Short mmCIF file of C-alpha atoms in Angstrom, two decimals:
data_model
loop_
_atom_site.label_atom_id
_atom_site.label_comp_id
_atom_site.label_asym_id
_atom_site.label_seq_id
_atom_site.Cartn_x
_atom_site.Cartn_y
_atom_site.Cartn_z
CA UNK A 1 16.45 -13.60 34.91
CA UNK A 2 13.21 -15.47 34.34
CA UNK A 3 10.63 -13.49 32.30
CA UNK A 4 6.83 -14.63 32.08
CA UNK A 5 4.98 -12.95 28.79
CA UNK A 6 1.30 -12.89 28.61
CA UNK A 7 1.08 -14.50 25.13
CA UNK A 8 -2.58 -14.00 24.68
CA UNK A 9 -1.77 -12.63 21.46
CA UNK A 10 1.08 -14.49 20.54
CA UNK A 11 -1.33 -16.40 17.41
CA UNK A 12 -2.52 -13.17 16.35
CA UNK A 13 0.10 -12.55 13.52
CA UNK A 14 -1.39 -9.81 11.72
CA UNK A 15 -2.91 -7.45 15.25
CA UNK A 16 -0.04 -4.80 16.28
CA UNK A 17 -0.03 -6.73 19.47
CA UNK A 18 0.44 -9.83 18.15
CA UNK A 19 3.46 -8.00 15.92
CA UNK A 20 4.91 -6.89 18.91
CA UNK A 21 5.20 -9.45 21.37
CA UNK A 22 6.33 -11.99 18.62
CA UNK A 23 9.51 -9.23 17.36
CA UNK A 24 10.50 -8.60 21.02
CA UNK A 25 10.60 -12.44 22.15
CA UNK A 26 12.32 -13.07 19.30
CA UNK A 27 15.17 -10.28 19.96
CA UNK A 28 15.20 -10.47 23.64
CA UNK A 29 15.81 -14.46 23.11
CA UNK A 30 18.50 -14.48 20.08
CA UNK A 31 20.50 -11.49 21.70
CA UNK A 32 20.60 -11.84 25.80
CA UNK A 33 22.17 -15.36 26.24
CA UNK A 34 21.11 -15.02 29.97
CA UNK A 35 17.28 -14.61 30.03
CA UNK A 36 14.84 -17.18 30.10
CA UNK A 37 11.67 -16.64 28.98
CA UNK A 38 8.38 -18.57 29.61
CA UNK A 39 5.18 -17.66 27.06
CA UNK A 40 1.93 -17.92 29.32
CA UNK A 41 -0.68 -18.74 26.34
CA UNK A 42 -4.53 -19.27 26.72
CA UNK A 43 -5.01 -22.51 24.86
CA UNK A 44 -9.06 -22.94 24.54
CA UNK A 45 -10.64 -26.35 24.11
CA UNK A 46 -9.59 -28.13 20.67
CA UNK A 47 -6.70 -25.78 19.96
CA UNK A 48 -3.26 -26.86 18.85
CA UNK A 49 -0.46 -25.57 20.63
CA UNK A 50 1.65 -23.29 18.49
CA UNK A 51 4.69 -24.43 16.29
CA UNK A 52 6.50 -21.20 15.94
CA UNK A 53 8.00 -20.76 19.29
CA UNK A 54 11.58 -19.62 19.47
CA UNK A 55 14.49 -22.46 20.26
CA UNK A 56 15.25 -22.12 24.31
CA UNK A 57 11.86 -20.39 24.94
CA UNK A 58 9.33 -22.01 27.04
CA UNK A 59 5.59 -22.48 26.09
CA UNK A 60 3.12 -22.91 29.26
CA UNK A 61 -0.39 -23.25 28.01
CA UNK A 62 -3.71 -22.66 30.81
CA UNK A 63 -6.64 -23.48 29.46
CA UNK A 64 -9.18 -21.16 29.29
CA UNK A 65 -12.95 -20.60 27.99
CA UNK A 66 -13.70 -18.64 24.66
CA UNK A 67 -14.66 -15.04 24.58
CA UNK A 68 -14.53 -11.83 26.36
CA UNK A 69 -14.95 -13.25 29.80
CA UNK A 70 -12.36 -15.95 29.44
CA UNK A 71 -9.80 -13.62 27.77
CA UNK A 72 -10.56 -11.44 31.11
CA UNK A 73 -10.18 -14.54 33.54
CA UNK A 74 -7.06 -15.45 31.72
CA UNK A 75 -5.39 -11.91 32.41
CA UNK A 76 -6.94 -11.18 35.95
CA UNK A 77 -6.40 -14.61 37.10
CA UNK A 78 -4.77 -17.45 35.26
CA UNK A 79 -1.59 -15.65 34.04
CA UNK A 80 -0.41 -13.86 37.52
CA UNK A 81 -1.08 -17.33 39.06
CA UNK A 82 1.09 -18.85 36.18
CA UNK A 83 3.74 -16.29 36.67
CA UNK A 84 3.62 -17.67 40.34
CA UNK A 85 3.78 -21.53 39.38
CA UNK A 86 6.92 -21.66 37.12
CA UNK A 87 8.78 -18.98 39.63
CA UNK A 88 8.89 -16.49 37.05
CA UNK A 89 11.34 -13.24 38.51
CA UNK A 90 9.30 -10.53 36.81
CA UNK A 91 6.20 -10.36 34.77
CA UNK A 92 5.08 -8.81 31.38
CA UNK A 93 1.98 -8.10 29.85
CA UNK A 94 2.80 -6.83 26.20
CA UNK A 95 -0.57 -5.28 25.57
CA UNK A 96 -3.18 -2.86 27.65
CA UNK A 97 -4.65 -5.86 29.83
CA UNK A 98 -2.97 -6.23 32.84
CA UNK A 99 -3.71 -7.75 36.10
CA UNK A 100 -4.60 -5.68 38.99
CA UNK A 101 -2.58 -7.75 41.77
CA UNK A 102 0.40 -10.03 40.56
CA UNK A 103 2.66 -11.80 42.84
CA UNK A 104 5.96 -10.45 41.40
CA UNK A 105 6.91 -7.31 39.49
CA UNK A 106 5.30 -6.56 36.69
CA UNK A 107 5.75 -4.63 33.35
CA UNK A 108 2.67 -3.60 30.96
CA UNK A 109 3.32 -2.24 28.02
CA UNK A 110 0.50 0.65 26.71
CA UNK A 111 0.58 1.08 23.12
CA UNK A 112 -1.88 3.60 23.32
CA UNK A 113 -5.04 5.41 25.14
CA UNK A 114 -7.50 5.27 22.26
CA UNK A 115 -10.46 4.39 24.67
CA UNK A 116 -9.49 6.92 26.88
CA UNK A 117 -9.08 9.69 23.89
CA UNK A 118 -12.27 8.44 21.87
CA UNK A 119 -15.69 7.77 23.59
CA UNK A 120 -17.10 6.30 20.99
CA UNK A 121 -14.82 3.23 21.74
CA UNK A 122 -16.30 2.81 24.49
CA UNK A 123 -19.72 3.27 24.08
CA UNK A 124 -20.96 -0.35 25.76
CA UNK A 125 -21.16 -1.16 29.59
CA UNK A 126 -18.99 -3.94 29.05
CA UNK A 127 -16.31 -1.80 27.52
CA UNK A 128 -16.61 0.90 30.23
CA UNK A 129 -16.14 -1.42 32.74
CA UNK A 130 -12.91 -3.32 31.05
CA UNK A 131 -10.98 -0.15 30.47
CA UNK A 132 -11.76 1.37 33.82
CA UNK A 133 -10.45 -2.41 34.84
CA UNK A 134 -6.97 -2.17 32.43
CA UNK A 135 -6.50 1.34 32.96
CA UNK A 136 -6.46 0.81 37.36
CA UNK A 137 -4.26 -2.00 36.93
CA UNK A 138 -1.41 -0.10 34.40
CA UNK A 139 -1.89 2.47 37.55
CA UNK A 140 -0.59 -0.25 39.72
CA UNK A 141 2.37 -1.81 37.76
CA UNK A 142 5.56 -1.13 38.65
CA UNK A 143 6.68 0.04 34.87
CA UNK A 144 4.72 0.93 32.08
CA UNK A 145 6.72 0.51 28.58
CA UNK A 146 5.26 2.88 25.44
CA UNK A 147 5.77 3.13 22.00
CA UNK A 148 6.84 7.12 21.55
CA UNK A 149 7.66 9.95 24.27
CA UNK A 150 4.14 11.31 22.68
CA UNK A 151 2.31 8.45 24.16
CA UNK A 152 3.99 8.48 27.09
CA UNK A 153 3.34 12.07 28.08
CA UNK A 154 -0.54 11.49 27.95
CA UNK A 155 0.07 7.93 30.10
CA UNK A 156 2.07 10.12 32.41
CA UNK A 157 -0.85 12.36 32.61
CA UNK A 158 -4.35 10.14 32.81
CA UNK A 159 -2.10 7.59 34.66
CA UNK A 160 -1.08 9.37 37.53
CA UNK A 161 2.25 8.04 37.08
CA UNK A 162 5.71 9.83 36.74
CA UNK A 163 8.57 9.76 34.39
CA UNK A 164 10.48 7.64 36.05
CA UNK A 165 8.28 4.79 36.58
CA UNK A 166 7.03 4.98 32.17
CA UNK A 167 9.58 4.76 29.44
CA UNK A 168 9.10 5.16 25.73
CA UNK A 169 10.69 2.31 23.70
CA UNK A 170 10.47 2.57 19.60
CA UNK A 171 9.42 -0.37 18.13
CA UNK A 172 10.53 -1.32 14.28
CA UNK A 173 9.94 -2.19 11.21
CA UNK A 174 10.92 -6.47 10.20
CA UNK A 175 14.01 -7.19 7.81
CA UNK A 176 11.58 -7.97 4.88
CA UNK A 177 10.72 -3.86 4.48
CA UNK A 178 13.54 -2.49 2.30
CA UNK A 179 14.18 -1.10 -1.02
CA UNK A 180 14.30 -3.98 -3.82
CA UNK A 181 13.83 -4.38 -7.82
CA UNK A 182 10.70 -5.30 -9.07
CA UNK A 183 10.69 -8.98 -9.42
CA UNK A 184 9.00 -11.60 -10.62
CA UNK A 185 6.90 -12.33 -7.37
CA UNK A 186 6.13 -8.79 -7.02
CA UNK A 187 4.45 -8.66 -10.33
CA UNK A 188 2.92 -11.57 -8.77
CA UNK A 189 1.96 -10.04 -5.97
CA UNK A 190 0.43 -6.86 -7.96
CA UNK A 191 -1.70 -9.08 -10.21
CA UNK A 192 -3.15 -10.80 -6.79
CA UNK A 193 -4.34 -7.59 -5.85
CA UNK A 194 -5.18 -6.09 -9.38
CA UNK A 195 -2.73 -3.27 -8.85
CA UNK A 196 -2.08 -0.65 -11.51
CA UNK A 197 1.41 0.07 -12.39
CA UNK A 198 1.03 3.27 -10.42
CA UNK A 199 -0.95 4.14 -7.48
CA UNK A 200 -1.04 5.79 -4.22
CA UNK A 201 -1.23 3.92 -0.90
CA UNK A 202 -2.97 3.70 2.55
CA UNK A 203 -2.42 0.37 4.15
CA UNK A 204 -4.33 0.19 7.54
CA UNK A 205 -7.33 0.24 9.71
CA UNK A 206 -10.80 2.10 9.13
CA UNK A 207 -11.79 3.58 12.72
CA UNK A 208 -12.84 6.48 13.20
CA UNK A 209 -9.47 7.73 14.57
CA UNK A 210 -7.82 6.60 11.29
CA UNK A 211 -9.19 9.54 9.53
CA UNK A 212 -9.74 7.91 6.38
CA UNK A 213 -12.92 10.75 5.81
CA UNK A 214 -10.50 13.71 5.75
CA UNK A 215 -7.91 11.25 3.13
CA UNK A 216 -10.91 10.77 0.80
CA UNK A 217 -11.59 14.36 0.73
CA UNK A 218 -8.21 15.13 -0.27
CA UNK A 219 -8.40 13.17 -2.39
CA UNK A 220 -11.09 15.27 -4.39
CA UNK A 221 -8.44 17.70 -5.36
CA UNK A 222 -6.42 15.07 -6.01
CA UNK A 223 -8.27 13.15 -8.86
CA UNK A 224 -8.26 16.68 -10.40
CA UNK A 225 -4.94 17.37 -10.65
CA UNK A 226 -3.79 13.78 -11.17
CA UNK A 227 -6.66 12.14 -13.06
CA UNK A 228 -7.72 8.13 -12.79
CA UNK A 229 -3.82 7.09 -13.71
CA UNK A 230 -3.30 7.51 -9.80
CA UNK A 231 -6.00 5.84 -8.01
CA UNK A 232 -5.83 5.52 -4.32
CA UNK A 233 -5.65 1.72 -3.18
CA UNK A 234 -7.67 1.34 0.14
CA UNK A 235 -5.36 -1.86 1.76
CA UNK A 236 -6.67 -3.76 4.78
CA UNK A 237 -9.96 -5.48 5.71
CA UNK A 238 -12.88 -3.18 4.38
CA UNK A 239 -15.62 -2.41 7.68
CA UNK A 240 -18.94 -3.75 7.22
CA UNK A 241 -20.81 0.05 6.16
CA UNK A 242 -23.60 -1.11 9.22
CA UNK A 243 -21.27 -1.33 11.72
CA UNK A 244 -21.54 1.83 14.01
CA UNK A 245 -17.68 1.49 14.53
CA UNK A 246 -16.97 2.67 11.39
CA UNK A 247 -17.88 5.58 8.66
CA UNK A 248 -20.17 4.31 5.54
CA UNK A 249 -17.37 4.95 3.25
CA UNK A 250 -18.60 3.59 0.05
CA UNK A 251 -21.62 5.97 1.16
CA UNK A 252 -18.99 9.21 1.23
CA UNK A 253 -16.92 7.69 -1.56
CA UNK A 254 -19.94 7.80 -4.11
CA UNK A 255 -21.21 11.19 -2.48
CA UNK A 256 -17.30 12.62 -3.52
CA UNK A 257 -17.78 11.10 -7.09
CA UNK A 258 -14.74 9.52 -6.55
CA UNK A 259 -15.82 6.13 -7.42
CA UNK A 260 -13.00 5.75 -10.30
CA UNK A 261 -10.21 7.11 -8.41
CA UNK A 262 -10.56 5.02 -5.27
CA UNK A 263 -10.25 1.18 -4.92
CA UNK A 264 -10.53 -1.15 -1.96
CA UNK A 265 -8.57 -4.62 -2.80
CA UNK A 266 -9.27 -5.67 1.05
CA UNK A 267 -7.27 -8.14 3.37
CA UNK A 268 -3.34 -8.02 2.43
CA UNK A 269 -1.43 -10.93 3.79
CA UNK A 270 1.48 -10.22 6.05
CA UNK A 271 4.16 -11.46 3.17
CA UNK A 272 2.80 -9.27 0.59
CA UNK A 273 2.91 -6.08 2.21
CA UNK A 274 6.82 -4.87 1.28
CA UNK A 275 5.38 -5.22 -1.99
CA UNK A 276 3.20 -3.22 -1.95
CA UNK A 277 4.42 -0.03 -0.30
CA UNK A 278 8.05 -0.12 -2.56
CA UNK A 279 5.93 -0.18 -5.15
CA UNK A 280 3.50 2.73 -4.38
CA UNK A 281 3.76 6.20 -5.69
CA UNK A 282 3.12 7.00 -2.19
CA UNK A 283 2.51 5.94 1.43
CA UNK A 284 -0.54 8.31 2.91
CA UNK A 285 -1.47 7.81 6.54
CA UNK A 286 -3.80 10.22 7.77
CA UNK A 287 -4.38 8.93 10.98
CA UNK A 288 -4.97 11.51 13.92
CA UNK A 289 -3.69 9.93 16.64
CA UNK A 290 -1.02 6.76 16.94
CA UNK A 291 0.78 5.17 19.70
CA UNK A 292 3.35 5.01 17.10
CA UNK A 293 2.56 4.55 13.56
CA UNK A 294 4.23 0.95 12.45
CA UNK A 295 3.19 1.55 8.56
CA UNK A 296 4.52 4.78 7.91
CA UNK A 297 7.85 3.23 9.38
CA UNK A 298 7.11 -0.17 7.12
CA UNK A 299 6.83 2.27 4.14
CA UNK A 300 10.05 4.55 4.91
CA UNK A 301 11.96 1.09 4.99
CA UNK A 302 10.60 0.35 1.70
CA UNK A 303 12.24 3.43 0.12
CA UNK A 304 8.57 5.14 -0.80
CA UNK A 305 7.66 8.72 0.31
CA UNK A 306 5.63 8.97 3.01
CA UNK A 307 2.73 11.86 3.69
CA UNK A 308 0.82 11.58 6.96
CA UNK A 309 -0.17 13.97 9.63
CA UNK A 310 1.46 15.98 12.55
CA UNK A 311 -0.38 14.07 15.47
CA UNK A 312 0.78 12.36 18.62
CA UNK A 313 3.84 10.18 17.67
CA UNK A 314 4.11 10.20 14.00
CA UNK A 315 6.41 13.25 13.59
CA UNK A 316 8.92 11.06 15.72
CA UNK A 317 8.41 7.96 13.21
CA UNK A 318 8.91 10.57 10.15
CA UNK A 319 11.20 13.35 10.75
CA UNK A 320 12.05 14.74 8.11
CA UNK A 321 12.08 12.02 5.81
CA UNK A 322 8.24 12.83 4.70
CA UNK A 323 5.79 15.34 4.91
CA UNK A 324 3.07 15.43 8.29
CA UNK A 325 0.57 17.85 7.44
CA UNK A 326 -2.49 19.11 9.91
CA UNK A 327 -4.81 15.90 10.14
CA UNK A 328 -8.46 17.83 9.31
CA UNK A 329 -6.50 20.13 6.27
CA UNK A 330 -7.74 18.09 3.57
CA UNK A 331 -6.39 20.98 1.41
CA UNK A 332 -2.64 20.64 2.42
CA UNK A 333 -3.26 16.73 2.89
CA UNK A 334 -3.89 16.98 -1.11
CA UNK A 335 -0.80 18.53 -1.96
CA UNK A 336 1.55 17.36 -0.46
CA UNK A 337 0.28 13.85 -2.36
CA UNK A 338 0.29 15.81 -5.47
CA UNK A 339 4.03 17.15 -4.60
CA UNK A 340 5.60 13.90 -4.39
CA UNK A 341 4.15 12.58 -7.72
CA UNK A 342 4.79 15.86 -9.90
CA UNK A 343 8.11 17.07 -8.22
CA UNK A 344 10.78 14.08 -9.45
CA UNK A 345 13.50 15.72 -7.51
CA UNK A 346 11.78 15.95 -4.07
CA UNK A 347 10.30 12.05 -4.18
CA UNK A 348 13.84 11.05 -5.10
CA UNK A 349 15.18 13.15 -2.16
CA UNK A 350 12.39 11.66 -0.04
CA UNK A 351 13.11 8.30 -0.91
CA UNK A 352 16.73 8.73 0.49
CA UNK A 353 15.75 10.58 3.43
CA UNK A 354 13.36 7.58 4.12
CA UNK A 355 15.95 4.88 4.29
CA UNK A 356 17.98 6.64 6.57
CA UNK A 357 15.12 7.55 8.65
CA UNK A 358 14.03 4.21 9.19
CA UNK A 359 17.92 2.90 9.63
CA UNK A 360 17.35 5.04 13.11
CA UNK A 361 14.84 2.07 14.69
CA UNK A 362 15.55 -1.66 14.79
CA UNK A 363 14.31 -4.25 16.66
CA UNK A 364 17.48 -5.47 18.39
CA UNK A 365 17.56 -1.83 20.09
CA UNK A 366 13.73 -2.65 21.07
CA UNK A 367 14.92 -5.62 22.66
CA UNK A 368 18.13 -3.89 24.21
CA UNK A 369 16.22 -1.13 25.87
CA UNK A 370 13.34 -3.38 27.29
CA UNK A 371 16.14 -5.20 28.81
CA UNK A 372 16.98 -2.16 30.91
CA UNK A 373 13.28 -1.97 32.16
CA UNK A 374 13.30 -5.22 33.57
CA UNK A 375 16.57 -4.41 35.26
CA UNK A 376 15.80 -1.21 36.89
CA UNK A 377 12.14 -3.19 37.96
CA UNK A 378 14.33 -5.77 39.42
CA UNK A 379 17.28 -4.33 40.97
CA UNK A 380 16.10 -0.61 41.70
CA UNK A 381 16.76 2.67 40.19
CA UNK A 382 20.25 2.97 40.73
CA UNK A 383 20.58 4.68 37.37
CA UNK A 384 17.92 7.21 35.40
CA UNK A 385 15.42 4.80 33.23
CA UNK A 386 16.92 3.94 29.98
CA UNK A 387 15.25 6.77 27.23
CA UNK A 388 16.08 6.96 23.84
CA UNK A 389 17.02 9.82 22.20
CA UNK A 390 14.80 11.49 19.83
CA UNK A 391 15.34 10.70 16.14
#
């Protein structure tokens, strides 16, 4: 079986996307001895071809021109003519960006429907007119892979497709998020970032879906009951406060007078992000709607109790191993932080809850059950589409 990936983000390291395609080639190519695969990547003028490729995996590079319109022209027309060139058996497009005609079977996989869900995401022309474009051409493929049976009940629904043509498929968190001793390099790593010896967590993005608003007013009655010992670290690059994308939130930070209780230490590299959740008080992710929720995983496979919200897919990420609490109750948002800092006995029982938890996903499995897609694409459905039993 020959595979073709869209690799368009296959350089992005630190994107979800990028994340994703990179774990899964990896997997599918160390663990099914019979599958070759072939990474499609847009290689613009001057660019060096990447170094990291997999042993036994092909890299075909098409050129392409920079920016929106050659990242379009690369999906609608340079990668399903690709696929065609190197006789590819089925294709895959790893991200929400797939072509609206290929010339052999094709796989998308939809992470999630946030321009669909939010408007504001799609306030531009230009964006109208590319998600009307992606959204048509998922509508076309022949399966549609998804990170949790949350997100694909609403792709079932806006797609117009049926369960047996859309599967969900966990993803994982990497080998390097466990439990460990302090070391060394993580004091290292702490003194990069300026990191008290205690704080609480939220490693992520700042749009408007991420509900970091309702988080910092939470954390109001936090700083009262805990005081400045427990500041909460903002993680992750910090949105310019004049972009209409995001929230001012230095603006709402200084109008909570929570200006000594809340820090922003910016950009975290990849490496140094185990660090910094087994070392957190506590993981909180208030987000209010996820695909699937990668960092509360990341932080339940680092051993540290987790609270974040009961929306879309994150109660199948947590269980029981944390607490999801109502994503606009700021009020039970705030203690269930305070609960896992002043109740020893129920962060230790979290903390065990949270390894087993995360023991439930792996990447191999990811890998395993994507296999199954392309078989039932390729052969027909002679068997029910591989799901995964809720954990």
């Amino acid at each position: 079986m020959h595979i073709a990936f869209n690799a368009y983000f296959w350089t992005y390291h630190h994107a979800g996307s990028g994340q994703y395609v990179r774990q899964l080639v990896y997997h599918l190519n160390r663990y099914i001895s019979d599958l070759h695969i072939t990474l499609i990547w847009p290689q613009m003028a001057g660019e060096s071809l990447p170094t990291d490729i997999p042993p036994s995996v092909t890299l075909h590079p098409v050129p392409i021109k920079p920016g929106h319109l050659g990242k379009v022209r690369f999906e609608q027309i340079s990668f399903p003519h690709a696929c065609q060139a190197i006789g590819a058996d089925l294709a895959h497009v790893p991200y929400w960006g797939s072509p609206l005609r290929s010339p052999i079977p094709l796989v998308v996989t939809v992470h999630d429907i946030i321009p669909l869900r939010y408007p504001q995401y799609r306030q531009k022309a230009s964006q109208r007119l590319y998600t009307a474009l992606v959204t048509t051409s998922a509508r076309g493929a022949d399966h549609i892979i998804t990170d949790s049976f949350a997100s694909k009940l609403e792709i079932v629904d806006h797609f117009q497709r049926t369960e047996w043509d859309t599967t969900a498929i966990y993803l994982a968190a990497g080998p390097d998020y466990q439990p460990a001793e302090t070391s060394l390099v993580d004091m290292g790593v702490l003194r990069k970032y300026d990191l008290p010896e205690t704080y609480i967590l939220y490693l992520g993005g700042y749009n408007h879906h991420k509900n970091i608003v309702t988080l910092l007013e939470a954390y109001t009655y936090v700083a009262r009951a805990l005081g400045p010992d427990y500041p909460l670290i903002l993680a992750g690059k910090k949105p310019d406060p004049t972009n209409e994308h995001f929230p001012d939130y230095d603006a709402i930070i200084k109008q909570l007078n929570l200006e000594k209780y809340v820090r922003w230490i910016g950009f975290v590299d990849e490496e140094d992000k185990p660090i910094l959740y087994r070392n957190a008080e506590t993981f909180v992710f208030p987000s209010e709607y996820e695909g699937f929720g990668l960092p509360p995983l990341e932080a339940l496979a680092c051993g540290t109790p987790v609270v974040a919200t009961t929306s879309s897919s994150l109660p199948e990420v947590i269980g029981d191993a944390g607490f999801t609490v109502p994503p606009n109750d700021e009020r039970e948002m705030a203690g269930a932080i305070i609960a896992t800092i002043m109740d020893e006995q129920l962060a230790a029982s979290l903390r065990q809850k949270s390894q087993a938890q995360a023991a439930k996903f792996s990447w191999q499995q990811t890998a395993v059950d994507t296999l199954k897609v392309y078989d039932l694409v390729l052969n027909g459905p002679q068997k029910p589409p591989p799901e995964l039993q809720h954990v």
